[in-house]
Short mmCIF file of C-alpha atoms in Angstrom, two decimals:
data_model
loop_
_atom_site.label_atom_id
_atom_site.label_comp_id
_atom_site.label_asym_id
_atom_site.label_seq_id
_atom_site.Cartn_x
_atom_site.Cartn_y
_atom_site.Cartn_z
CA MET A 1491 -6.85 27.90 11.51
CA GLU A 1492 -3.64 27.55 9.50
CA VAL A 1493 -4.57 24.45 7.46
CA ALA A 1494 -7.91 23.19 6.17
CA ALA A 1495 -9.13 20.57 3.73
CA VAL A 1496 -11.66 20.84 0.92
CA LEU A 1497 -13.22 17.51 0.01
CA VAL A 1498 -14.91 17.46 -3.39
CA ALA A 1499 -17.80 15.02 -3.19
CA ALA A 1500 -20.35 16.43 -5.63
CA GLY A 1501 -19.85 13.94 -8.48
CA SER A 1502 -22.88 12.09 -9.83
CA GLY A 1503 -21.33 8.64 -10.16
CA GLU A 1504 -22.99 8.07 -13.55
CA ARG A 1505 -20.05 6.13 -15.00
CA LEU A 1506 -19.96 4.03 -11.85
CA GLY A 1507 -23.50 2.87 -12.56
CA ALA A 1508 -24.55 3.65 -8.98
CA ASP A 1509 -28.02 4.68 -7.85
CA ARG A 1510 -26.61 7.48 -5.70
CA PRO A 1511 -23.82 10.08 -5.83
CA LYS A 1512 -20.45 8.37 -6.03
CA ALA A 1513 -19.10 9.65 -2.71
CA PHE A 1514 -22.06 8.02 -0.96
CA VAL A 1515 -21.51 4.53 -2.32
CA VAL A 1516 -20.49 2.08 0.41
CA VAL A 1517 -16.98 0.65 0.01
CA ALA A 1518 -15.67 -1.95 2.48
CA GLY A 1519 -18.27 -0.98 5.07
CA ARG A 1520 -17.94 2.81 4.85
CA LEU A 1521 -19.25 5.53 2.60
CA MET A 1522 -16.58 6.37 0.05
CA LEU A 1523 -16.11 9.91 1.36
CA GLU A 1524 -15.70 8.65 4.94
CA TRP A 1525 -12.43 6.95 3.99
CA SER A 1526 -11.00 10.29 2.84
CA VAL A 1527 -12.31 12.14 5.90
CA ALA A 1528 -10.58 9.57 8.12
CA ALA A 1529 -7.29 9.99 6.23
CA ILE A 1530 -7.50 13.79 6.42
CA ARG A 1531 -8.08 13.67 10.17
CA ALA A 1532 -5.28 11.14 10.63
CA ALA A 1533 -3.00 13.71 8.96
CA GLY A 1534 -3.88 16.16 11.73
CA ILE A 1535 -6.20 18.36 9.67
CA GLU A 1536 -9.25 19.22 11.74
CA HIS A 1537 -11.10 21.71 9.57
CA ILE A 1538 -12.83 20.07 6.60
CA ALA A 1539 -15.36 21.56 4.18
CA VAL A 1540 -17.20 19.10 1.94
CA ALA A 1541 -18.76 20.10 -1.40
CA LEU A 1542 -21.87 17.93 -1.66
CA PRO A 1543 -24.64 17.09 -4.12
CA GLU A 1544 -28.04 18.52 -3.31
CA GLY A 1545 -29.82 16.63 -0.54
CA GLU A 1546 -26.74 14.98 0.96
CA SER A 1547 -25.17 15.63 4.36
CA ALA A 1548 -21.54 15.97 5.42
CA PRO A 1549 -19.97 13.60 7.96
CA PRO A 1550 -20.10 14.79 11.59
CA GLY A 1551 -17.66 17.61 12.30
CA CYS A 1552 -17.36 18.68 8.65
CA ALA A 1553 -18.78 21.86 7.13
CA ALA A 1554 -21.24 21.18 4.30
CA VAL A 1555 -21.51 23.31 1.16
CA ARG A 1556 -23.58 22.82 -1.98
CA GLY A 1557 -21.47 21.66 -4.91
CA GLY A 1558 -21.42 23.86 -8.00
CA ALA A 1559 -21.97 23.14 -11.68
CA THR A 1560 -18.20 22.75 -12.13
CA ARG A 1561 -15.40 21.48 -9.96
CA SER A 1562 -13.98 24.97 -9.57
CA GLU A 1563 -17.33 26.30 -8.38
CA SER A 1564 -17.42 23.56 -5.75
CA VAL A 1565 -13.88 24.35 -4.61
CA ARG A 1566 -14.65 28.07 -4.47
CA ALA A 1567 -17.75 27.48 -2.32
CA ALA A 1568 -15.91 25.16 0.06
CA LEU A 1569 -12.96 27.53 0.29
CA ALA A 1570 -15.28 30.23 1.59
CA ARG A 1571 -16.22 27.97 4.51
CA VAL A 1572 -12.61 27.70 5.69
CA SER A 1573 -11.82 31.40 5.42
CA GLY A 1574 -9.18 31.38 8.15
CA ALA A 1575 -6.88 28.82 6.53
CA GLU A 1576 -3.59 30.01 5.03
CA ARG A 1577 -2.96 26.65 3.37
CA VAL A 1578 -5.66 24.47 1.83
CA VAL A 1579 -5.50 20.90 0.62
CA VAL A 1580 -8.08 19.82 -1.97
CA HIS A 1581 -8.97 16.14 -2.33
CA ASP A 1582 -11.40 14.08 -4.39
CA ALA A 1583 -13.74 11.92 -2.31
CA ALA A 1584 -13.49 9.42 -5.19
CA ARG A 1585 -9.91 8.57 -4.09
CA PRO A 1586 -10.69 6.61 -0.91
CA LEU A 1587 -7.34 4.81 -0.78
CA VAL A 1588 -5.35 7.96 -0.01
CA GLU A 1589 -2.85 7.61 2.84
CA PRO A 1590 -2.58 10.29 5.57
CA ASP A 1591 1.11 10.94 4.93
CA LEU A 1592 0.35 12.14 1.39
CA PHE A 1593 -1.53 15.14 2.80
CA THR A 1594 1.40 15.86 5.10
CA ARG A 1595 3.97 15.65 2.29
CA CYS A 1596 1.95 17.87 -0.05
CA LEU A 1597 1.59 20.54 2.63
CA ALA A 1598 5.31 20.37 3.43
CA ALA A 1599 6.18 20.88 -0.25
CA LEU A 1600 4.38 24.24 -0.23
CA SER A 1601 7.40 25.83 1.45
CA ASN A 1602 8.74 26.88 -1.96
CA ALA A 1603 5.71 26.57 -4.24
CA ASP A 1604 2.22 27.91 -4.83
CA ALA A 1605 0.83 24.39 -5.16
CA ALA A 1606 2.06 20.89 -4.40
CA ILE A 1607 0.25 18.02 -6.08
CA ALA A 1608 0.22 14.27 -5.63
CA ALA A 1609 1.20 12.40 -8.79
CA ALA A 1610 2.44 8.97 -9.79
CA PRO A 1611 5.25 8.41 -12.30
CA VAL A 1612 3.96 7.24 -15.68
CA THR A 1613 5.18 3.71 -16.37
CA ASP A 1614 3.37 2.98 -19.65
CA THR A 1615 4.61 4.16 -23.02
CA VAL A 1616 2.59 7.24 -23.99
CA LYS A 1617 1.99 8.19 -27.62
CA GLU A 1618 0.47 11.37 -29.03
CA THR A 1619 -1.93 11.24 -31.97
CA GLY A 1620 -4.04 13.55 -34.06
CA ALA A 1621 -7.80 13.27 -34.54
CA ASP A 1622 -7.11 10.50 -37.07
CA ARG A 1623 -5.36 8.43 -34.35
CA ILE A 1624 -2.14 8.33 -36.34
CA VAL A 1625 0.80 8.51 -33.94
CA SER A 1626 2.69 11.79 -34.20
CA ALA A 1627 5.08 11.36 -31.27
CA THR A 1628 6.18 9.07 -28.47
CA LEU A 1629 6.54 11.11 -25.30
CA ASP A 1630 9.42 10.82 -22.86
CA ARG A 1631 7.73 9.08 -19.94
CA SER A 1632 10.63 9.88 -17.60
CA ARG A 1633 9.22 13.41 -17.49
CA LEU A 1634 5.53 12.49 -17.26
CA TRP A 1635 3.36 12.23 -14.15
CA ALA A 1636 -0.23 11.02 -13.70
CA VAL A 1637 -1.76 13.69 -11.49
CA GLN A 1638 -3.96 12.81 -8.53
CA THR A 1639 -5.22 14.48 -5.38
CA PRO A 1640 -4.59 15.69 -2.72
CA GLN A 1641 -3.39 19.02 -4.07
CA ALA A 1642 -2.15 21.57 -1.54
CA PHE A 1643 -2.28 25.32 -2.18
CA ARG A 1644 -1.34 28.59 -0.64
CA ARG A 1645 -4.74 30.13 -0.12
CA THR A 1646 -3.86 33.44 -1.76
CA SER A 1647 -2.59 31.62 -4.87
CA LEU A 1648 -5.68 29.43 -5.16
CA GLU A 1649 -8.03 32.39 -4.74
CA ARG A 1650 -6.20 34.27 -7.48
CA ALA A 1651 -6.29 31.22 -9.74
CA LEU A 1652 -10.05 30.87 -9.26
CA GLU A 1653 -10.43 34.38 -10.68
CA CYS A 1654 -9.31 33.16 -14.13
CA PRO A 1655 -11.79 33.71 -16.99
CA GLU A 1656 -14.71 31.28 -16.94
CA ALA A 1657 -13.63 29.62 -20.20
CA VAL A 1658 -10.22 28.85 -18.69
CA ILE A 1659 -11.77 27.47 -15.52
CA ARG A 1660 -14.14 25.20 -17.44
CA ALA A 1661 -11.28 23.84 -19.55
CA ALA A 1662 -9.16 22.99 -16.50
CA THR A 1663 -9.13 19.29 -15.62
CA ASP A 1664 -7.57 19.86 -12.22
CA ASP A 1665 -7.12 22.79 -9.85
CA SER A 1666 -3.36 23.06 -10.30
CA MET A 1667 -3.83 23.90 -14.01
CA LEU A 1668 -5.22 27.24 -12.89
CA ILE A 1669 -2.09 27.88 -10.82
CA GLU A 1670 -0.03 27.21 -13.94
CA ARG A 1671 -2.23 29.64 -15.84
CA ILE A 1672 -1.42 32.52 -13.46
CA GLY A 1673 2.32 31.73 -13.58
CA GLY A 1674 2.52 30.05 -10.18
CA VAL A 1675 4.96 27.32 -9.16
CA VAL A 1676 3.47 23.81 -9.01
CA ARG A 1677 5.58 21.11 -7.37
CA VAL A 1678 4.99 17.36 -7.79
CA VAL A 1679 4.90 15.10 -4.74
CA GLU A 1680 5.41 11.45 -5.65
CA SER A 1681 2.47 9.20 -4.93
CA SER A 1682 1.45 5.66 -5.81
CA PRO A 1683 -0.88 4.31 -8.52
CA ALA A 1684 -2.79 2.76 -5.59
CA ASN A 1685 -4.25 6.22 -4.94
CA PHE A 1686 -6.52 5.83 -7.95
CA LYS A 1687 -9.83 7.52 -8.64
CA VAL A 1688 -12.89 5.28 -8.46
CA THR A 1689 -14.69 5.87 -11.76
CA THR A 1690 -15.91 2.51 -13.10
CA PRO A 1691 -17.48 -0.60 -11.54
CA HIS A 1692 -14.10 -2.33 -11.92
CA ASP A 1693 -12.41 0.45 -9.95
CA LEU A 1694 -15.00 -0.02 -7.21
CA GLU A 1695 -14.29 -3.75 -7.04
CA VAL A 1696 -10.55 -3.12 -6.67
CA ALA A 1697 -11.11 -0.45 -4.01
CA GLU A 1698 -13.41 -2.81 -2.11
CA LEU A 1699 -10.73 -5.49 -2.14
CA LEU A 1700 -7.87 -3.20 -1.05
CA LEU A 1701 -9.80 -1.28 1.60
CA GLY A 1702 -11.22 -4.53 2.95
CA ARG A 1703 -7.67 -5.59 3.83
CA ARG A 1704 -7.08 -2.55 6.02
CA PRO A 1705 -7.31 -2.96 9.79
#
């Protein structure tokens, strides 16, 4: 097994206002996580480990693991279930609009990096403020990227990154931050804003509309 996928599906969905874990909300006739599983398989990745909330089951053909208290704990547990993979791609089940070619491009970009991450160019003007919300700087958006998933990793690099101190791991808002922390090379792979994360009821409505148009 050279390549495997880790699908993080342990989120509660509290901000979505759902009565079940977010990945198990139905969107355009499918469970949210099933859209990502289909995209992963369409990219030619057969081995998939899914980090799940307690009491939920993985789709057929996927390995199920219990999600941890943090994202990194969930990734670590799922990584152990695909122990033979040299390259691993991590994806959020809450991004059901992901296209198969994005997995392929992230994996290809690992040829000269420790991690390759999907990200969309920032198009809005971004300002930095202090706690008082007074603007201290306007950032150069030509150098800014809104990071998404999938994120592809060399297994050895990801395992080393997951050995960072617990305080560092808990402060990380995505897995690639831990690669940065250990001095690894993280390469950006351009994606689209359409690969958004479903977080709010409005996001769910948009995802329903867009996925409903797919064949």
